[in-house]
CSV table of C-alpha atoms and ligand atoms in Angstrom, one decimal:
chain,number,residue,atom,x,y,z
A,1001,UNK,CA,113.4,119.0,135.4
A,1002,UNK,CA,115.0,117.5,138.6
A,1003,UNK,CA,118.5,116.5,138.8
A,1004,UNK,CA,119.8,112.9,137.9
A,1005,UNK,CA,120.2,111.9,141.7
A,1006,UNK,CA,116.4,111.9,142.0
A,1007,UNK,CA,115.8,109.1,139.6
A,1008,UNK,CA,118.9,107.0,140.1
A,1009,UNK,CA,117.9,103.4,140.1
A,1010,UNK,CA,117.0,101.9,143.6
A,1011,UNK,CA,118.9,98.9,145.0
A,1012,UNK,CA,116.1,96.6,143.6
A,1013,UNK,CA,116.3,97.9,140.1
A,1014,UNK,CA,119.5,96.1,139.0
A,1015,UNK,CA,120.2,98.0,135.8
A,1016,UNK,CA,122.7,96.6,133.2
A,1017,UNK,CA,126.1,97.3,134.4
A,1018,UNK,CA,126.6,100.0,131.7
A,1019,UNK,CA,123.6,102.1,132.9
A,1020,UNK,CA,119.9,101.9,132.3
A,1021,UNK,CA,118.6,100.7,128.8
A,1022,UNK,CA,115.2,102.4,127.7
A,1023,UNK,CA,113.6,101.1,124.7
A,1024,UNK,CA,110.7,103.2,123.2
A,1025,UNK,CA,108.0,102.1,120.7
A,1026,UNK,CA,107.3,105.7,119.5
A,1027,UNK,CA,103.7,105.1,118.4
A,1028,UNK,CA,101.0,107.6,117.5
A,1029,UNK,CA,102.5,109.9,114.6
A,1030,UNK,CA,99.8,109.3,112.3
A,1031,UNK,CA,96.9,109.7,114.8
A,1032,UNK,CA,98.6,112.8,116.1
A,1033,UNK,CA,98.6,114.4,112.6
A,1034,UNK,CA,95.1,113.2,111.6
A,1035,UNK,CA,93.5,114.8,114.8
A,1036,UNK,CA,95.1,117.9,113.7
A,1037,UNK,CA,93.9,117.7,110.1
A,1038,UNK,CA,97.6,117.3,108.9
A,1039,UNK,CA,99.0,114.5,106.6
A,1040,UNK,CA,100.5,111.5,108.4
A,1041,UNK,CA,104.0,112.7,107.0
A,1042,UNK,CA,103.6,115.7,109.2
A,1043,UNK,CA,103.2,113.4,112.3
A,1044,UNK,CA,106.5,111.5,111.3
A,1045,UNK,CA,108.3,114.8,110.9
A,1046,UNK,CA,107.1,116.0,114.5
A,1047,UNK,CA,108.0,112.5,115.8
A,1048,UNK,CA,111.6,113.0,114.6
A,1049,UNK,CA,111.7,116.3,116.6
A,1050,UNK,CA,110.4,114.4,119.5
A,1051,UNK,CA,113.2,111.9,119.1
A,1052,UNK,CA,115.9,114.9,119.1
A,1053,UNK,CA,114.5,116.1,122.4
A,1054,UNK,CA,114.4,112.6,124.0
A,1055,UNK,CA,117.9,111.8,123.0
A,1056,UNK,CA,119.2,114.9,124.4
A,1057,UNK,CA,117.6,114.4,127.8
A,1058,UNK,CA,118.4,110.7,128.1
A,1059,UNK,CA,121.9,110.9,129.4
A,1060,UNK,CA,121.2,113.1,132.3
A,1061,UNK,CA,118.4,110.9,133.4
A,1062,UNK,CA,120.9,108.0,133.9
A,1063,UNK,CA,120.0,106.3,130.5
A,1064,UNK,CA,123.2,104.7,128.9
A,1065,UNK,CA,121.5,102.9,126.0
A,1066,UNK,CA,118.2,104.2,124.3
A,1067,UNK,CA,116.7,102.1,121.5
A,1068,UNK,CA,113.9,103.9,119.4
A,1069,UNK,CA,111.6,101.8,117.0
A,1070,UNK,CA,112.0,104.0,113.9
A,1071,UNK,CA,110.6,101.6,111.4
A,1072,UNK,CA,109.2,98.1,111.9
A,1073,UNK,CA,109.5,95.2,109.4
A,1074,UNK,CA,105.8,95.1,109.5
A,1075,UNK,CA,105.6,98.6,108.5
A,1076,UNK,CA,106.5,97.7,104.7
A,1077,UNK,CA,102.7,96.8,104.4
A,1078,UNK,CA,102.0,100.5,104.7
A,1079,UNK,CA,101.3,102.6,101.4
A,1080,UNK,CA,104.5,103.0,99.4
A,1081,UNK,CA,104.5,106.8,99.7
A,1082,UNK,CA,104.3,106.7,103.4
A,1083,UNK,CA,107.2,104.4,103.8
A,1084,UNK,CA,109.1,106.3,101.2
A,1085,UNK,CA,108.5,109.6,103.4
A,1086,UNK,CA,109.8,107.8,106.5
A,1087,UNK,CA,112.7,106.5,104.9
A,1088,UNK,CA,113.6,110.0,103.4
A,1089,UNK,CA,113.1,111.4,107.0
A,1090,UNK,CA,115.5,109.0,108.5
A,1091,UNK,CA,118.0,109.7,105.8
A,1092,UNK,CA,117.8,113.4,106.5
A,1093,UNK,CA,117.7,112.7,110.2
A,1094,UNK,CA,121.2,110.9,109.9
A,1095,UNK,CA,122.7,113.4,107.8
A,1096,UNK,CA,121.7,116.4,110.2
A,1097,UNK,CA,122.3,114.7,113.4
A,1098,UNK,CA,125.5,112.9,113.1
A,1099,UNK,CA,127.7,115.8,113.9
A,1100,UNK,CA,125.3,116.7,116.9
A,1101,UNK,CA,125.8,113.1,118.1
A,1102,UNK,CA,129.6,113.4,117.8
A,1103,UNK,CA,129.6,116.6,119.9
A,1104,UNK,CA,127.3,115.1,122.5
A,1105,UNK,CA,129.2,111.9,122.8
A,1106,UNK,CA,126.4,109.9,121.4
A,1107,UNK,CA,127.3,106.5,119.6
A,1108,UNK,CA,124.6,105.7,117.0
A,1109,UNK,CA,124.0,102.3,115.6
A,1110,UNK,CA,121.2,100.8,113.7
A,1111,UNK,CA,119.6,97.4,114.2
A,1112,UNK,CA,117.5,95.6,111.7
A,1113,UNK,CA,117.8,94.5,108.0
A,1114,UNK,CA,119.7,96.8,105.7
A,1115,UNK,CA,119.3,94.9,102.5
A,1116,UNK,CA,115.9,96.3,101.7
A,1117,UNK,CA,116.8,100.0,102.5
A,1118,UNK,CA,117.7,102.4,99.7
A,1119,UNK,CA,121.4,102.7,99.1
A,1120,UNK,CA,121.8,106.1,100.1
A,1121,UNK,CA,120.2,105.4,103.5
A,1122,UNK,CA,122.6,102.4,103.9
A,1123,UNK,CA,125.4,104.6,103.2
A,1124,UNK,CA,124.3,107.2,105.6
A,1125,UNK,CA,123.8,104.6,108.3
A,1126,UNK,CA,127.4,103.2,107.8
A,1127,UNK,CA,128.9,106.9,107.9
A,1128,UNK,CA,126.9,107.9,111.1
A,1129,UNK,CA,128.1,104.6,112.9
A,1130,UNK,CA,131.6,105.1,111.9
A,1131,UNK,CA,131.6,108.9,112.7
A,1132,UNK,CA,129.9,108.4,116.2
A,1133,UNK,CA,131.9,105.1,117.2
A,1134,UNK,CA,133.7,106.9,120.0
A,1135,UNK,CA,130.6,108.2,121.8
A,1136,UNK,CA,130.7,107.3,125.4
A,1137,UNK,CA,127.7,109.3,127.1
A,1138,UNK,CA,124.8,107.3,125.3
A,1139,UNK,CA,124.5,104.5,123.0
A,1140,UNK,CA,121.5,105.3,120.5
A,1141,UNK,CA,120.2,102.4,118.7
A,1142,UNK,CA,117.7,103.1,115.9
A,1143,UNK,CA,115.7,100.0,114.9
A,1144,UNK,CA,115.0,100.4,111.2
A,1145,UNK,CA,113.4,97.5,109.2
A,1146,UNK,CA,113.5,95.7,112.5
A,1147,UNK,CA,111.8,92.5,113.5
A,1148,UNK,CA,112.8,90.7,116.7
A,1149,UNK,CA,111.5,87.4,115.3
A,1150,UNK,CA,113.7,88.0,112.2
A,1151,UNK,CA,116.8,88.9,114.4
A,1152,UNK,CA,116.2,85.6,116.5
A,1153,UNK,CA,115.8,83.5,113.4
A,1154,UNK,CA,119.0,85.0,111.9
A,1155,UNK,CA,120.8,84.3,115.3
A,1156,UNK,CA,119.5,80.7,115.3
A,1157,UNK,CA,120.8,80.2,111.6
A,1158,UNK,CA,124.3,81.2,113.0
A,1159,UNK,CA,123.8,79.1,116.2
A,1160,UNK,CA,123.8,75.7,114.6
A,1161,UNK,CA,127.4,76.2,113.6
A,1162,UNK,CA,128.9,76.9,117.0
A,1163,UNK,CA,130.2,74.2,119.4
A,1164,UNK,CA,129.0,75.7,122.6
A,1165,UNK,CA,125.3,75.2,122.8
A,1166,UNK,CA,123.9,77.2,125.7
A,1167,UNK,CA,121.3,79.8,126.2
A,1168,UNK,CA,124.1,82.3,127.0
A,1169,UNK,CA,125.9,81.5,123.9
A,1170,UNK,CA,122.7,81.9,121.8
A,1171,UNK,CA,122.1,85.3,123.5
A,1172,UNK,CA,125.7,86.5,122.9
A,1173,UNK,CA,125.1,85.8,119.0
A,1174,UNK,CA,121.9,87.7,119.1
A,1175,UNK,CA,123.6,90.6,120.9
A,1176,UNK,CA,126.5,90.5,118.4
A,1177,UNK,CA,124.2,90.5,115.4
A,1178,UNK,CA,124.1,94.2,114.3
A,1179,UNK,CA,124.8,96.6,117.0
A,1180,UNK,CA,125.3,94.8,120.3
A,1181,UNK,CA,122.5,95.1,122.8
A,1182,UNK,CA,122.0,94.5,126.5
A,1183,UNK,CA,118.8,93.5,128.2
A,1184,UNK,CA,116.2,96.3,128.2
A,1185,UNK,CA,115.5,97.7,131.6
A,1186,UNK,CA,112.4,99.8,130.8
A,1187,UNK,CA,110.2,99.6,127.8
A,1188,UNK,CA,108.0,102.6,127.0
A,1189,UNK,CA,105.3,102.6,124.5
A,1190,UNK,CA,103.3,105.8,123.5
A,1191,UNK,CA,100.1,106.0,121.7
A,1192,UNK,CA,97.7,103.9,123.8
A,1193,UNK,CA,98.3,100.4,122.6
A,1194,UNK,CA,99.8,97.9,125.1
A,1195,UNK,CA,101.7,95.3,122.9
A,1196,UNK,CA,105.4,94.7,122.0
A,1197,UNK,CA,104.8,94.6,118.2
A,1198,UNK,CA,107.8,92.3,117.4
A,1199,UNK,CA,110.2,94.5,119.2
A,1200,UNK,CA,113.1,93.2,121.2
A,1201,UNK,CA,111.4,90.1,122.3
A,1202,UNK,CA,114.5,88.4,123.7
A,1203,UNK,CA,116.1,91.6,125.2
A,1204,UNK,CA,112.7,92.4,127.2
A,1205,UNK,CA,112.7,89.1,129.1
A,1206,UNK,CA,112.9,91.0,132.4
A,1207,UNK,CA,111.9,94.6,131.3
A,1208,UNK,CA,109.6,96.8,133.1
A,1209,UNK,CA,106.8,98.3,131.0
A,1210,UNK,CA,105.3,101.7,130.9
A,1211,UNK,CA,102.4,102.5,128.5
A,1212,UNK,CA,101.3,105.9,127.8
A,1213,UNK,CA,98.2,107.3,126.1
A,1214,UNK,CA,100.3,110.3,124.8
A,1215,UNK,CA,101.0,110.1,121.1
A,1216,UNK,CA,104.7,110.2,120.3
A,1217,UNK,CA,104.9,113.8,119.0
A,1218,UNK,CA,103.5,115.0,122.3
A,1219,UNK,CA,105.9,112.9,124.5
A,1220,UNK,CA,108.4,115.3,126.2
A,1221,UNK,CA,111.5,114.9,128.3
A,1222,UNK,CA,109.3,115.4,131.3
A,1223,UNK,CA,107.5,112.3,130.3
A,1224,UNK,CA,110.7,110.3,130.0
A,1225,UNK,CA,111.5,111.7,133.5
A,1226,UNK,CA,108.2,110.5,135.0
A,1227,UNK,CA,108.6,107.0,133.3
A,1228,UNK,CA,112.0,106.8,134.8
A,1229,UNK,CA,110.6,107.7,138.2
A,1230,UNK,CA,108.1,104.9,137.8
A,1231,UNK,CA,110.7,102.5,136.9
A,1232,UNK,CA,112.7,103.2,140.1
A,1233,UNK,CA,109.7,102.3,142.1
A,1234,UNK,CA,109.3,98.8,140.7
A,1235,UNK,CA,110.7,95.9,142.4
A,1236,UNK,CA,112.7,93.7,139.8
A,1237,UNK,CA,112.9,90.4,141.4
A,1238,UNK,CA,113.7,88.4,138.3
A,1239,UNK,CA,112.2,85.4,139.8
A,1240,UNK,CA,113.8,85.7,143.2
A,1241,UNK,CA,112.1,86.6,146.3
A,1242,UNK,CA,111.6,90.5,146.9
A,1243,UNK,CA,114.3,92.1,149.3
A,1244,UNK,CA,113.4,91.7,152.9
B,230,LIG,C1,104.8,105.4,114.6
B,230,LIG,O1,103.5,106.0,114.4
B,230,LIG,C2,105.8,105.8,113.8
B,230,LIG,C3,106.3,105.3,112.8
B,230,LIG,C4,106.1,103.8,112.4
B,230,LIG,C5,107.4,106.0,111.8
B,230,LIG,C6,108.7,106.5,111.9
B,230,LIG,C7,109.1,106.8,113.6
B,230,LIG,C8,109.4,108.2,113.7
B,230,LIG,C9,109.6,109.2,112.6
B,230,LIG,C10,110.0,108.4,115.2
B,230,LIG,C11,111.5,108.2,115.4
B,230,LIG,C12,112.3,108.9,114.5
B,230,LIG,C13,113.6,109.0,114.6
B,230,LIG,C14,114.2,109.9,113.6
B,230,LIG,C15,114.4,108.2,115.5
B,230,LIG,P1,102.3,105.5,113.5
B,230,LIG,O2,102.6,105.9,112.2
B,230,LIG,O3,102.4,104.0,113.7
B,230,LIG,O4,101.2,106.2,114.2
B,230,LIG,P2,99.8,105.8,114.3
B,230,LIG,O5,99.5,104.4,115.2
B,230,LIG,O6,99.0,106.7,115.0
B,230,LIG,O7,99.2,105.4,113.1
């Protein structure tokens, strides 16, 4: 793996002031498992291992915020048993990873609805958020029971009560709504599909996209590094003219 200097953002990439925000749609766990003759749950377990590797690699690649799509609100339509397995895995993940996050300077927050989550998972989320609140190296955001449309709708419900009606004021309400976020600089989706699937719709207004055929359990720190290199090559004009 090359050093950080080789992937520092070029002058045209204009990352968020706090560093680069990478969001990942970690797709393909089920297909990865099925291709190996394993139950889908084995794919999710392997996916959680990949998440560990990627979280560990992120700060040295210049990533300051990493948002992972762990469970979409649309995923409730899957068989109950699969969802229960994913929720158990996320609970286990929070219990085992919190102390590691504290050691590594990772602040962990969760975005999405909590009212439909099992009580033990809600408790573990609150505990992990409180324990890691001082983390400065990386802001890790796990999206659990997350829907961007729902988040925008919830922000809109709050918006009608405020006096300052502007796009910025609306954006701020959305940012403050569970877990504060900045614009996404780079969105990566594994697993071969090329769509956003109701993930961070507002925050991706000026994001760069990298789509990979690789399924999430096969994704490595080197793949993240390559995606970051690809990102630095992109010229992000945000509607202005390219630099002369
Ligand atoms: C996407 O693959 C994966 C999920 C919807 C489930 C949960 C995600 C993880 C376990 C990875 C992140 C984990 C942590 C702990 C942050 P899929 O089931 O949609 O795969 P398919 O498209 O091949 O069916």
